[in-house]
Coordinates of N, CA and C in Angstrom, one line a residue:
M500 N -75.7 117.1 -198.5 CA -76.1 117.3 -199.7 C -75.0 117.6 -200.4
L501 N -74.5 116.9 -201.6 CA -73.4 117.1 -202.1 C -73.7 117.4 -203.8
Q502 N -73.5 118.7 -204.2 CA -74.0 118.8 -205.5 C -75.4 118.4 -206.0
G503 N -76.4 118.7 -205.0 CA -77.7 118.3 -205.2 C -78.1 116.8 -204.9
Q504 N -77.0 116.2 -204.4 CA -77.5 114.8 -203.8 C -77.4 114.5 -202.4
S505 N -78.3 113.5 -202.2 CA -78.0 113.3 -200.5 C -77.3 112.3 -200.5
I506 N -76.1 112.2 -199.8 CA -75.0 111.3 -199.5 C -75.1 110.8 -198.2
P507 N -75.6 109.5 -197.5 CA -75.3 109.2 -196.3 C -73.7 108.9 -196.0
Y508 N -73.5 108.9 -195.0 CA -72.0 108.7 -194.8 C -71.9 108.6 -193.1
E509 N -71.1 107.6 -192.8 CA -70.5 107.3 -191.5 C -69.5 108.1 -190.8
L510 N -69.8 108.8 -189.6 CA -68.8 109.6 -189.1 C -68.1 108.9 -188.0
K511 N -66.8 108.9 -187.9 CA -66.1 108.4 -186.9 C -65.3 109.0 -186.5
R512 N -65.2 109.5 -185.1 CA -64.5 110.1 -184.3 C -62.9 109.5 -183.7
A513 N -61.8 110.1 -184.3 CA -60.8 109.5 -184.0 C -59.5 110.3 -183.6
R514 N -58.6 109.6 -183.1 CA -57.5 110.4 -182.9 C -56.5 110.4 -183.7
R515 N -56.9 111.8 -184.6 CA -56.0 112.2 -185.6 C -55.9 113.7 -185.9
R516 N -55.4 114.2 -186.6 CA -55.2 115.6 -186.7 C -55.9 116.4 -187.8
S517 N -56.4 115.5 -188.4 CA -56.9 116.1 -189.7 C -58.5 115.4 -190.1
I518 N -59.5 116.0 -191.2 CA -60.7 115.0 -191.4 C -60.1 114.1 -192.4
G519 N -60.5 112.8 -192.7 CA -60.1 112.1 -193.7 C -61.5 111.4 -194.2
F520 N -61.1 110.8 -195.5 CA -62.5 110.5 -196.2 C -62.1 109.1 -197.0
T521 N -62.9 108.3 -196.6 CA -62.8 106.8 -197.3 C -63.9 106.3 -198.0
V522 N -63.9 106.1 -199.4 CA -64.9 105.5 -200.1 C -64.8 103.9 -200.4
S523 N -65.6 103.1 -199.9 CA -65.6 101.7 -200.3 C -66.8 101.0 -200.6
E524 N -66.7 99.9 -200.7 CA -68.1 99.2 -201.0 C -69.2 99.4 -200.0
D525 N -68.8 99.9 -198.9 CA -69.6 99.9 -197.8 C -70.2 101.3 -197.9
G526 N -69.8 102.5 -198.7 CA -70.2 103.8 -199.0 C -69.0 104.7 -198.2
L527 N -69.5 106.0 -197.8 CA -68.5 106.9 -197.5 C -68.4 106.8 -196.2
R528 N -67.0 107.2 -195.6 CA -67.0 107.0 -194.1 C -65.8 108.4 -194.1
V529 N -66.2 109.1 -192.9 CA -65.5 110.1 -192.7 C -65.0 110.2 -191.0
S530 N -63.6 110.1 -191.2 CA -63.0 110.2 -189.5 C -62.4 111.7 -189.5
A531 N -62.9 112.1 -188.2 CA -62.6 113.5 -187.8 C -62.1 113.4 -186.5
P532 N -61.3 114.3 -185.9 CA -60.6 114.7 -184.7 C -61.8 114.9 -183.6
K533 N -62.0 114.8 -182.5 CA -63.1 114.9 -181.5 C -63.3 116.2 -181.4
W534 N -62.4 117.2 -181.8 CA -62.8 118.5 -181.3 C -63.3 119.3 -182.5
V535 N -63.2 118.6 -183.6 CA -63.7 119.4 -184.9 C -65.4 119.3 -185.0
P536 N -66.2 120.4 -185.2 CA -67.3 120.4 -185.1 C -68.1 120.2 -186.4
L537 N -69.2 119.6 -186.4 CA -70.0 119.3 -187.7 C -70.2 120.2 -188.8
G538 N -69.8 121.6 -188.4 CA -69.9 122.4 -189.5 C -68.7 122.7 -190.0
D539 N -67.7 122.4 -189.5 CA -66.3 122.1 -190.3 C -66.3 120.8 -191.0
I540 N -67.1 119.8 -190.5 CA -66.7 118.4 -191.1 C -67.7 118.6 -192.8
D541 N -68.8 119.5 -192.6 CA -69.8 119.7 -193.6 C -69.0 120.4 -194.7
K542 N -68.0 121.6 -194.3 CA -67.5 122.4 -195.4 C -66.3 121.3 -195.9
A543 N -65.8 120.7 -194.9 CA -64.6 119.7 -195.7 C -65.4 118.6 -196.7
L544 N -66.5 118.2 -196.4 CA -67.2 117.6 -197.2 C -67.6 118.0 -198.7
Q545 N -67.8 119.4 -198.6 CA -68.5 120.2 -199.7 C -67.2 120.6 -200.5
Q546 N -66.0 120.6 -199.9 CA -64.6 121.1 -200.7 C -64.4 119.6 -201.2
K547 N -64.7 118.4 -200.9 CA -64.1 117.2 -201.3 C -65.2 116.7 -202.2
G548 N -66.5 117.1 -202.3 CA -67.6 116.7 -203.0 C -67.5 116.1 -204.2
E549 N -66.8 116.7 -205.3 CA -66.2 116.2 -206.4 C -65.6 114.6 -206.4
W550 N -64.6 114.7 -205.7 CA -64.0 113.4 -205.5 C -64.9 112.5 -205.1
I551 N -65.6 112.9 -203.8 CA -66.3 111.6 -203.4 C -67.6 111.0 -204.2
L552 N -68.2 112.0 -205.0 CA -69.1 111.5 -205.9 C -68.3 110.8 -206.9
R553 N -67.0 111.1 -207.5 CA -67.0 110.2 -208.5 C -66.3 108.6 -207.8
K554 N -65.8 109.0 -206.9 CA -65.6 107.7 -206.1 C -66.6 106.8 -205.9
L555 N -67.7 107.2 -205.3 CA -69.0 106.5 -205.2 C -69.6 105.8 -206.3
V556 N -69.4 106.6 -207.4 CA -69.7 105.9 -208.9 C -68.8 104.9 -209.2
E557 N -67.7 105.0 -208.7 CA -66.7 104.1 -209.3 C -67.0 102.9 -208.4
Q558 N -67.3 103.2 -207.0 CA -67.5 101.7 -206.4 C -68.8 100.9 -207.0
R559 N -69.7 101.8 -207.0 CA -71.2 101.2 -207.7 C -70.8 100.3 -209.2
E560 N -70.2 101.1 -209.9 CA -69.6 100.2 -210.9 C -68.9 98.9 -210.8
R561 N -68.2 99.3 -209.8 CA -67.3 97.7 -209.4 C -68.2 96.8 -208.9
A562 N -69.2 97.4 -207.8 CA -69.9 96.4 -207.1 C -70.9 95.5 -208.5
R563 N -71.2 96.1 -209.5 CA -72.1 95.9 -210.7 C -71.1 94.8 -211.3
R564 N -70.1 95.3 -211.5 CA -69.0 94.1 -212.3 C -68.9 92.9 -211.7
T565 N -68.7 93.1 -210.1 CA -68.4 91.9 -209.3 C -69.6 91.1 -209.3
Q566 N -70.9 91.5 -209.1 CA -72.3 90.7 -209.2 C -72.3 90.1 -210.4
A567 N -72.0 90.9 -211.8 CA -71.8 90.1 -213.0 C -71.1 88.9 -213.1
A568 N -69.9 89.0 -212.3 CA -69.0 88.0 -212.3 C -69.2 86.8 -211.4
R569 N -70.2 86.9 -210.8 CA -70.7 85.5 -210.0 C -70.7 84.5 -210.8
V570 N -70.5 83.2 -210.4 CA -70.7 82.0 -211.0 C -71.4 81.3 -210.6
H571 N -72.4 80.7 -211.4 CA -73.7 79.8 -211.0 C -73.4 78.5 -211.5
W572 N -72.8 77.8 -210.4 CA -72.3 76.4 -210.9 C -73.4 75.4 -211.4
G573 N -72.9 74.8 -212.6 CA -73.6 73.8 -213.3 C -73.1 73.6 -214.6
D574 N -74.0 72.7 -215.4 CA -73.3 72.3 -216.6 C -73.6 73.4 -217.6
G575 N -72.5 73.8 -218.2 CA -72.2 74.8 -219.3 C -71.9 76.3 -218.5
C576 N -71.6 76.5 -217.2 CA -71.3 77.7 -216.6 C -69.9 77.9 -217.1
S577 N -69.8 79.1 -216.9 CA -68.4 80.2 -217.4 C -67.9 80.7 -216.3
L578 N -66.5 80.7 -216.1 CA -65.4 81.5 -215.5 C -64.2 81.9 -216.2
P579 N -63.8 83.0 -215.7 CA -62.4 83.5 -216.4 C -61.3 82.6 -215.8
Y580 N -60.7 82.2 -217.0 CA -59.3 81.5 -216.8 C -58.2 82.0 -217.7
L581 N -57.1 82.5 -217.1 CA -56.0 83.1 -218.1 C -56.7 84.0 -218.7
G582 N -57.8 85.1 -218.3 CA -58.0 86.2 -218.8 C -59.2 85.8 -220.1
E583 N -59.6 84.5 -220.2 CA -60.5 84.3 -221.3 C -61.5 83.3 -220.8
P584 N -63.0 83.1 -221.3 CA -64.0 82.3 -220.5 C -63.7 81.0 -220.9
L585 N -63.8 80.3 -219.6 CA -63.8 78.7 -219.6 C -65.0 78.3 -219.4
I586 N -65.5 77.3 -219.9 CA -66.8 76.6 -220.1 C -66.9 75.4 -219.2
V587 N -67.5 75.2 -218.2 CA -67.6 73.9 -217.7 C -68.4 72.9 -218.1
V588 N -68.1 71.7 -218.5 CA -69.0 70.7 -218.9 C -69.0 69.1 -218.2
L589 N -70.0 68.8 -217.7 CA -70.3 67.7 -217.0 C -70.3 66.7 -218.0
D590 N -69.1 65.4 -217.7 CA -69.2 64.4 -218.7 C -68.6 63.0 -217.6
P591 N -69.8 62.2 -217.4 CA -69.7 61.3 -216.4 C -69.0 60.3 -216.8
S592 N -68.3 60.1 -218.1 CA -67.7 59.1 -218.9 C -66.0 59.4 -218.6
L593 N -65.9 60.3 -217.9 CA -64.4 61.0 -217.7 C -64.2 60.7 -216.4
T594 N -62.6 60.5 -216.1 CA -62.1 60.5 -214.7 C -61.6 61.6 -214.5
G595 N -61.6 62.5 -213.6 CA -60.8 63.6 -213.4 C -61.4 65.0 -214.1
A596 N -60.5 65.9 -214.6 CA -60.9 66.8 -215.4 C -59.8 67.1 -216.8
R597 N -60.6 67.3 -217.6 CA -59.7 67.6 -219.1 C -60.0 68.9 -219.6
L598 N -58.9 69.6 -220.0 CA -59.2 70.9 -220.7 C -59.1 70.7 -222.2
D599 N -60.2 71.4 -222.9 CA -59.9 71.3 -224.4 C -59.7 73.0 -224.6
E600 N -58.5 73.2 -225.4 CA -58.3 74.6 -225.6 C -59.1 74.8 -227.0
G601 N -59.7 74.2 -227.6 CA -60.5 74.6 -228.8 C -59.6 74.8 -229.9
Q602 N -60.1 75.0 -231.0 CA -59.4 75.0 -232.6 C -59.4 76.4 -232.8
S603 N -58.3 77.1 -233.4 CA -58.3 78.2 -233.9 C -58.5 78.2 -235.3
D604 N -58.8 79.0 -236.0 CA -58.9 79.4 -237.6 C -58.1 80.6 -238.1
P605 N -57.4 80.3 -239.2 CA -56.7 81.3 -239.8 C -57.4 82.4 -239.9
Q606 N -58.8 82.5 -240.1 CA -59.5 84.0 -240.1 C -60.8 83.6 -239.4
P607 N -60.8 83.8 -238.1 CA -61.7 83.4 -237.2 C -62.9 84.4 -237.3
T608 N -64.1 83.8 -237.1 CA -65.4 84.5 -237.2 C -65.8 84.3 -235.5
L609 N -67.1 85.0 -235.1 CA -67.6 84.5 -234.2 C -67.9 82.9 -233.8
A610 N -68.0 82.2 -234.9 CA -68.4 81.1 -234.8 C -67.2 80.0 -234.7
T611 N -66.2 80.5 -234.9 CA -64.6 79.9 -234.9 C -63.9 80.2 -233.9
V612 N -64.1 81.2 -233.1 CA -63.1 81.9 -231.9 C -63.2 80.7 -231.1
P613 N -61.7 80.5 -230.8 CA -61.6 79.2 -229.9 C -62.3 79.4 -228.5
R614 N -62.7 78.2 -228.0 CA -63.5 78.2 -226.9 C -62.9 77.2 -226.0
R615 N -62.2 77.8 -224.6 CA -61.8 76.7 -223.5 C -63.0 76.1 -223.0
M616 N -62.8 74.8 -223.0 CA -64.1 73.9 -222.4 C -63.1 72.9 -221.5
L617 N -63.7 73.0 -219.9 CA -63.4 72.0 -219.1 C -64.3 71.0 -218.8
Y618 N -64.1 69.7 -219.0 CA -64.7 68.6 -219.0 C -64.4 68.1 -217.7
L619 N -65.4 67.8 -216.9 CA -65.4 67.3 -215.6 C -65.9 66.1 -215.3
G620 N -65.3 64.8 -214.9 CA -65.9 63.6 -214.5 C -67.0 63.5 -213.6
L621 N -67.8 64.5 -213.8 CA -69.1 64.4 -212.8 C -70.3 64.1 -213.4
P622 N -71.3 63.5 -212.5 CA -72.6 63.3 -213.2 C -73.4 64.7 -213.4
Q623 N -74.3 64.3 -214.3 CA -75.5 65.5 -214.3 C -76.0 66.3 -213.5
D624 N -76.4 65.4 -212.5 CA -77.0 65.8 -211.1 C -76.1 66.1 -210.3
A625 N -74.6 66.7 -210.7 CA -73.7 66.9 -209.4 C -74.2 68.2 -208.9
T626 N -74.0 68.5 -207.6 CA -74.2 69.6 -206.8 C -73.5 70.8 -207.3
P627 N -73.8 72.1 -206.9 CA -73.1 73.4 -207.2 C -71.5 73.0 -206.4
D628 N -71.7 72.7 -205.3 CA -70.6 72.5 -204.6 C -69.6 71.5 -204.9
Q629 N -70.1 70.3 -205.7 CA -69.2 69.5 -206.3 C -68.7 69.9 -207.4
I630 N -69.2 70.8 -208.1 CA -68.7 71.5 -209.4 C -67.7 72.4 -209.1
R631 N -68.1 73.4 -208.2 CA -67.1 74.3 -207.6 C -65.9 73.8 -207.0
D632 N -66.0 72.6 -206.0 CA -64.6 72.3 -205.6 C -63.9 71.6 -206.6
T633 N -64.6 70.7 -207.6 CA -63.7 70.3 -208.5 C -63.0 71.2 -209.3
V634 N -63.6 72.4 -209.8 CA -63.0 73.3 -210.7 C -62.1 74.1 -209.9
Q635 N -62.2 74.3 -208.6 CA -61.1 75.0 -207.6 C -60.0 74.2 -207.6
A636 N -60.2 72.9 -207.4 CA -58.9 72.1 -207.3 C -58.1 72.2 -208.6
W637 N -58.9 72.0 -209.6 CA -58.2 72.3 -210.9 C -57.5 73.4 -211.0
L638 N -58.2 74.6 -210.9 CA -57.5 75.8 -211.0 C -56.4 76.1 -210.0
Q639 N -56.4 75.2 -208.9 CA -55.2 75.4 -208.3 C -54.0 74.7 -208.4
R640 N -54.2 73.6 -209.3 CA -53.2 72.6 -209.9 C -52.7 73.7 -210.9
Q641 N -53.4 74.0 -211.9 CA -52.8 75.3 -212.8 C -51.9 76.1 -212.4
A642 N -52.5 76.8 -211.2 CA -51.7 78.0 -210.8 C -50.4 77.7 -210.3
R643 N -50.4 76.6 -209.7 CA -48.9 76.2 -209.3 C -48.2 76.0 -210.4
Q644 N -48.4 75.2 -211.3 CA -47.7 74.7 -212.7 C -47.5 76.1 -213.3
R645 N -48.2 77.2 -213.6 CA -47.7 78.1 -214.5 C -46.9 79.1 -213.4
F646 N -47.4 79.4 -212.4 CA -46.7 80.2 -211.5 C -45.0 79.5 -211.1
E647 N -45.1 78.4 -211.0 CA -43.5 78.1 -210.9 C -42.7 78.1 -212.4
Q648 N -43.4 78.1 -213.3 CA -42.6 78.1 -214.5 C -42.4 79.9 -214.7
R649 N -43.1 80.6 -214.4 CA -43.2 82.0 -214.4 C -42.1 82.5 -213.9
C650 N -42.1 82.0 -212.4 CA -41.2 82.2 -211.6 C -39.6 81.9 -212.1
R651 N -39.6 80.8 -212.6 CA -38.1 80.2 -213.2 C -37.9 81.3 -214.4
H652 N -39.0 81.9 -215.1 CA -38.6 82.6 -216.3 C -37.7 84.0 -215.7
F653 N -38.6 84.5 -214.6 CA -38.1 85.7 -214.3 C -36.7 85.8 -213.3
A654 N -36.8 84.7 -212.7 CA -35.5 84.6 -211.4 C -34.4 84.7 -212.3
G655 N -34.1 83.9 -213.2 CA -32.8 84.0 -213.6 C -32.2 85.4 -214.4
P656 N -33.0 86.3 -215.1 CA -32.8 87.6 -215.4 C -32.5 88.4 -214.3
L657 N -33.4 88.3 -213.2 CA -33.1 89.3 -211.9 C -32.2 88.9 -211.0
G658 N -31.5 87.6 -211.1 CA -30.3 87.2 -210.5 C -30.9 87.0 -209.3
V659 N -32.2 86.3 -209.0 CA -32.6 85.9 -207.7 C -32.7 84.5 -207.5
T660 N -32.7 84.0 -206.3 CA -32.9 82.5 -206.1 C -34.3 82.6 -205.2
M661 N -35.3 81.8 -205.9 CA -36.4 81.8 -205.0 C -36.2 80.2 -204.4
T662 N -36.6 80.3 -203.2 CA -36.1 79.0 -202.3 C -37.7 78.0 -202.3
G663 N -38.8 78.6 -202.6 CA -39.9 77.8 -202.7 C -41.1 78.8 -203.0
L664 N -42.2 78.1 -203.6 CA -43.6 78.8 -203.9 C -44.7 78.3 -203.0
R665 N -45.5 79.0 -202.5 CA -46.6 78.7 -201.7 C -47.8 79.5 -202.5
L666 N -48.8 78.8 -202.7 CA -50.2 79.4 -203.0 C -51.1 80.1 -202.1
S667 N -51.4 81.0 -202.1 CA -52.0 81.6 -200.9 C -53.6 82.3 -201.3
S668 N -54.7 82.2 -200.5 CA -56.0 82.6 -200.5 C -56.2 83.9 -200.1
A669 N -55.3 84.8 -199.8 CA -55.3 86.2 -199.0 C -56.3 86.9 -199.9
Q670 N -57.2 87.6 -199.1 CA -58.3 88.6 -199.6 C -57.8 89.8 -200.1
T671 N -56.8 90.2 -199.6 CA -56.3 91.7 -200.0 C -55.1 91.8 -200.8
R672 N -54.2 90.7 -200.8 CA -52.7 90.6 -201.3 C -52.8 89.5 -202.6
W673 N -52.1 90.2 -203.4 CA -51.8 89.2 -204.7 C -50.6 88.3 -204.7
G674 N -49.6 88.8 -203.6 CA -48.6 88.0 -203.5 C -47.5 88.8 -202.1
S675 N -46.5 87.9 -202.1 CA -45.4 88.3 -201.1 C -44.2 87.9 -201.0
A676 N -43.2 88.2 -200.5 CA -42.0 87.7 -200.7 C -41.3 87.7 -199.2
S677 N -40.7 86.9 -199.0 CA -39.7 86.8 -197.8 C -38.4 87.0 -198.0
A678 N -37.7 87.6 -196.9 CA -36.3 87.4 -197.2 C -35.4 86.2 -197.5
D679 N -36.1 85.2 -197.1 CA -35.5 83.7 -197.0 C -35.8 83.0 -198.6
G680 N -36.5 84.0 -199.4 CA -36.4 83.4 -200.7 C -37.6 82.8 -201.0
M681 N -38.8 82.6 -200.0 CA -40.2 82.3 -200.2 C -41.1 83.3 -201.0
I682 N -41.6 82.7 -202.0 CA -42.7 83.7 -202.7 C -44.1 83.0 -202.3
R683 N -45.0 84.0 -202.0 CA -46.6 83.4 -201.8 C -47.1 84.4 -203.0
L684 N -48.2 83.5 -203.7 CA -48.8 84.1 -204.8 C -50.2 83.5 -204.6
N685 N -51.2 84.3 -204.7 CA -52.5 84.1 -204.6 C -53.0 83.2 -205.8
W686 N -53.7 82.4 -205.7 CA -53.8 81.3 -206.6 C -54.9 81.9 -207.7
R687 N -55.6 82.6 -207.0 CA -56.8 83.5 -208.1 C -56.3 84.2 -209.2
L688 N -55.2 84.8 -208.9 CA -54.4 85.3 -210.1 C -54.7 84.3 -211.1
I689 N -54.9 83.1 -211.4 CA -55.2 82.2 -212.3 C -56.2 82.7 -213.3
H690 N -57.2 83.6 -213.0 CA -58.1 84.0 -213.5 C -57.9 84.9 -214.7
F691 N -56.8 85.7 -214.3 CA -56.2 86.8 -214.9 C -55.5 86.4 -216.2
S692 N -55.2 87.6 -217.0 CA -54.5 87.4 -218.1 C -52.9 87.0 -217.9
P693 N -52.1 86.2 -218.7 CA -50.8 86.0 -218.8 C -50.1 87.2 -218.1
A694 N -50.2 88.4 -218.9 CA -49.5 89.6 -218.8 C -49.6 89.9 -217.3
L695 N -50.8 90.0 -216.6 CA -51.0 90.5 -215.3 C -50.3 89.3 -214.0
I696 N -50.6 88.3 -214.5 CA -49.8 87.0 -213.8 C -48.2 87.5 -213.6
D697 N -47.5 87.6 -214.8 CA -46.1 87.7 -215.0 C -46.0 89.2 -214.2
Y698 N -46.8 90.1 -214.2 CA -46.6 91.5 -213.3 C -46.4 91.1 -212.1
V699 N -47.2 90.5 -211.4 CA -47.2 90.0 -210.2 C -46.0 89.1 -209.6
V700 N -45.6 88.4 -210.7 CA -44.4 87.3 -210.4 C -43.1 88.3 -210.2
A701 N -43.2 89.0 -211.2 CA -42.1 90.0 -211.6 C -41.9 90.8 -210.1
H702 N -42.8 91.5 -209.8 CA -43.0 92.0 -208.7 C -42.4 91.5 -207.5
E703 N -43.0 90.3 -207.1 CA -42.6 89.5 -206.0 C -41.1 89.3 -206.0
L704 N -40.6 88.9 -207.1 CA -39.1 88.2 -207.1 C -38.5 89.4 -207.1
A705 N -38.9 90.9 -207.6 CA -38.1 92.1 -207.6 C -37.8 92.3 -206.2
H706 N -38.6 91.7 -205.3 CA -38.4 92.1 -203.8 C -37.3 91.3 -203.2
L707 N -37.0 90.4 -203.9 CA -35.7 89.7 -203.1 C -34.6 90.4 -203.5
K708 N -34.7 91.6 -204.4 CA -33.6 92.5 -204.5 C -33.7 93.6 -203.7
E709 N -34.8 94.2 -203.6 CA -35.2 95.3 -203.0 C -36.3 95.1 -202.1
M710 N -36.4 95.0 -200.8 CA -37.6 94.7 -200.0 C -38.1 96.1 -199.6
N711 N -38.4 96.8 -200.6 CA -39.1 98.0 -200.5 C -40.0 98.4 -201.7
H712 N -40.5 99.5 -201.6 CA -41.1 100.1 -203.1 C -40.6 101.3 -203.3
S713 N -39.6 101.4 -203.3 CA -38.5 102.7 -203.6 C -38.2 102.7 -204.9
P714 N -37.7 104.0 -205.6 CA -37.5 104.0 -207.1 C -36.4 103.1 -207.7
R715 N -35.6 102.4 -206.6 CA -34.8 101.2 -206.8 C -35.8 99.9 -207.3
F716 N -36.4 99.6 -206.3 CA -37.4 98.6 -206.6 C -38.2 98.6 -208.0
W717 N -38.6 99.5 -208.3 CA -39.4 99.8 -209.7 C -38.5 99.8 -210.7
A718 N -37.5 100.2 -210.7 CA -36.4 100.0 -211.5 C -35.8 98.5 -212.0
V719 N -36.1 97.8 -210.8 CA -35.6 96.4 -210.8 C -36.8 95.8 -211.7
V720 N -38.2 96.2 -211.4 CA -39.3 95.3 -212.0 C -39.4 95.8 -213.5
R721 N -38.9 97.1 -213.6 CA -38.9 97.4 -215.3 C -37.8 96.6 -215.7
S722 N -36.9 96.5 -215.4 CA -35.7 95.6 -216.1 C -36.1 94.4 -216.7
V723 N -37.1 93.7 -216.0 CA -37.6 92.4 -216.8 C -39.1 92.4 -217.2
F724 N -39.8 93.6 -216.8 CA -41.3 93.9 -217.2 C -41.5 95.2 -217.6
P725 N -41.2 96.0 -218.6 CA -41.2 97.2 -218.9 C -42.8 98.0 -218.6
D726 N -43.4 97.4 -219.2 CA -44.9 97.9 -219.1 C -45.6 97.6 -217.6
Y727 N -44.7 97.6 -216.4 CA -45.5 97.2 -215.3 C -46.3 98.2 -214.8
E728 N -46.3 99.4 -215.3 CA -47.4 100.3 -214.7 C -48.8 100.2 -215.4
L729 N -48.6 99.8 -216.7 CA -50.0 99.6 -217.1 C -50.6 98.5 -216.8
A730 N -49.6 97.4 -216.4 CA -50.2 95.9 -215.8 C -50.8 96.2 -214.4
R731 N -50.1 97.2 -213.5 CA -50.2 97.6 -212.2 C -51.8 98.3 -212.2
D732 N -51.9 98.8 -213.4 CA -53.5 99.7 -213.3 C -54.3 98.9 -213.6
R733 N -54.1 97.9 -214.4 CA -55.2 96.8 -214.8 C -55.5 95.9 -213.8
L734 N -54.6 95.7 -212.8 CA -54.7 94.6 -211.8 C -55.7 95.4 -210.6
K735 N -55.4 96.8 -210.8 CA -56.1 97.5 -209.6 C -57.6 97.6 -209.8
Q736 N -58.0 97.3 -211.2 CA -59.3 97.5 -211.8 C -59.8 96.0 -211.9
A737 N -59.0 94.9 -211.7 CA -59.6 93.6 -212.0 C -60.4 93.1 -210.9
V738 N -61.4 92.5 -211.5 CA -62.6 92.0 -210.4 C -62.4 90.3 -210.7
L739 N -62.5 89.7 -209.4 CA -62.4 88.2 -209.3 C -63.9 87.6 -209.5
P740 N -64.0 86.7 -209.9 CA -65.5 85.9 -210.3 C -65.9 85.5 -208.8
L741 N -67.1 85.7 -208.5 CA -67.6 85.3 -207.0 C -67.9 83.8 -207.3
M742 N -67.0 83.0 -206.5 CA -67.3 81.5 -206.7 C -68.0 80.8 -205.7
D743 N -68.8 81.4 -204.8 CA -69.5 81.0 -204.0 C -71.1 81.4 -204.1
E744 N -71.9 80.4 -204.1 CA -73.3 80.7 -204.5 C -74.1 81.7 -203.6
A745 N -74.8 82.6 -204.2 CA -75.2 83.9 -203.6 C -76.4 83.3 -202.3

């Protein structure tokens, strides 16, 4: 019981010196040494109660946002592209895919705000899998094009040489850099705003000068991306759209 609430948790006995707490989408997990009695574990839970309850609320909110971001593939469905909604339209008369950025108005209203439309050369009875695969292939092409351009943009000022760029589908990493100059970027960054993409690009290129996360490394990042801390915090809160059917 934490502040009047019954909180289930998983207890794992581990080879460690102290009690540890982890809050994830699966709930609360407690890791404790084998020699620590349950009474001491309960005392530690009470002391950490406020933090645990706050993190559980954050996880529930994140789970809600994740479910709300599920894409239901069909004519007129929407998903984020460069931080803005992208509406998918099936058009059998087309071949391939065509992006319509919409028209902006000097004094925009709700009716005149630009709407990005992605027209796909698919029949109206295309299956959800067909639509998803076509959109995903298009997004990956856009990701490679934008990432390559932004890498060139930051490499010069940083004084580094990128030997190659590869797209990744990593579940837990936005990017990585190798000492040989190879940069890997998660193609799903294309869902996020240009500023967040630029932060990840600058971050990975900065590793070609500093293969660590020391103060020197962050100084390198700041030299080309002064607001990196704000972007880093926003990236931690960002939610990817669920692109597989439930």
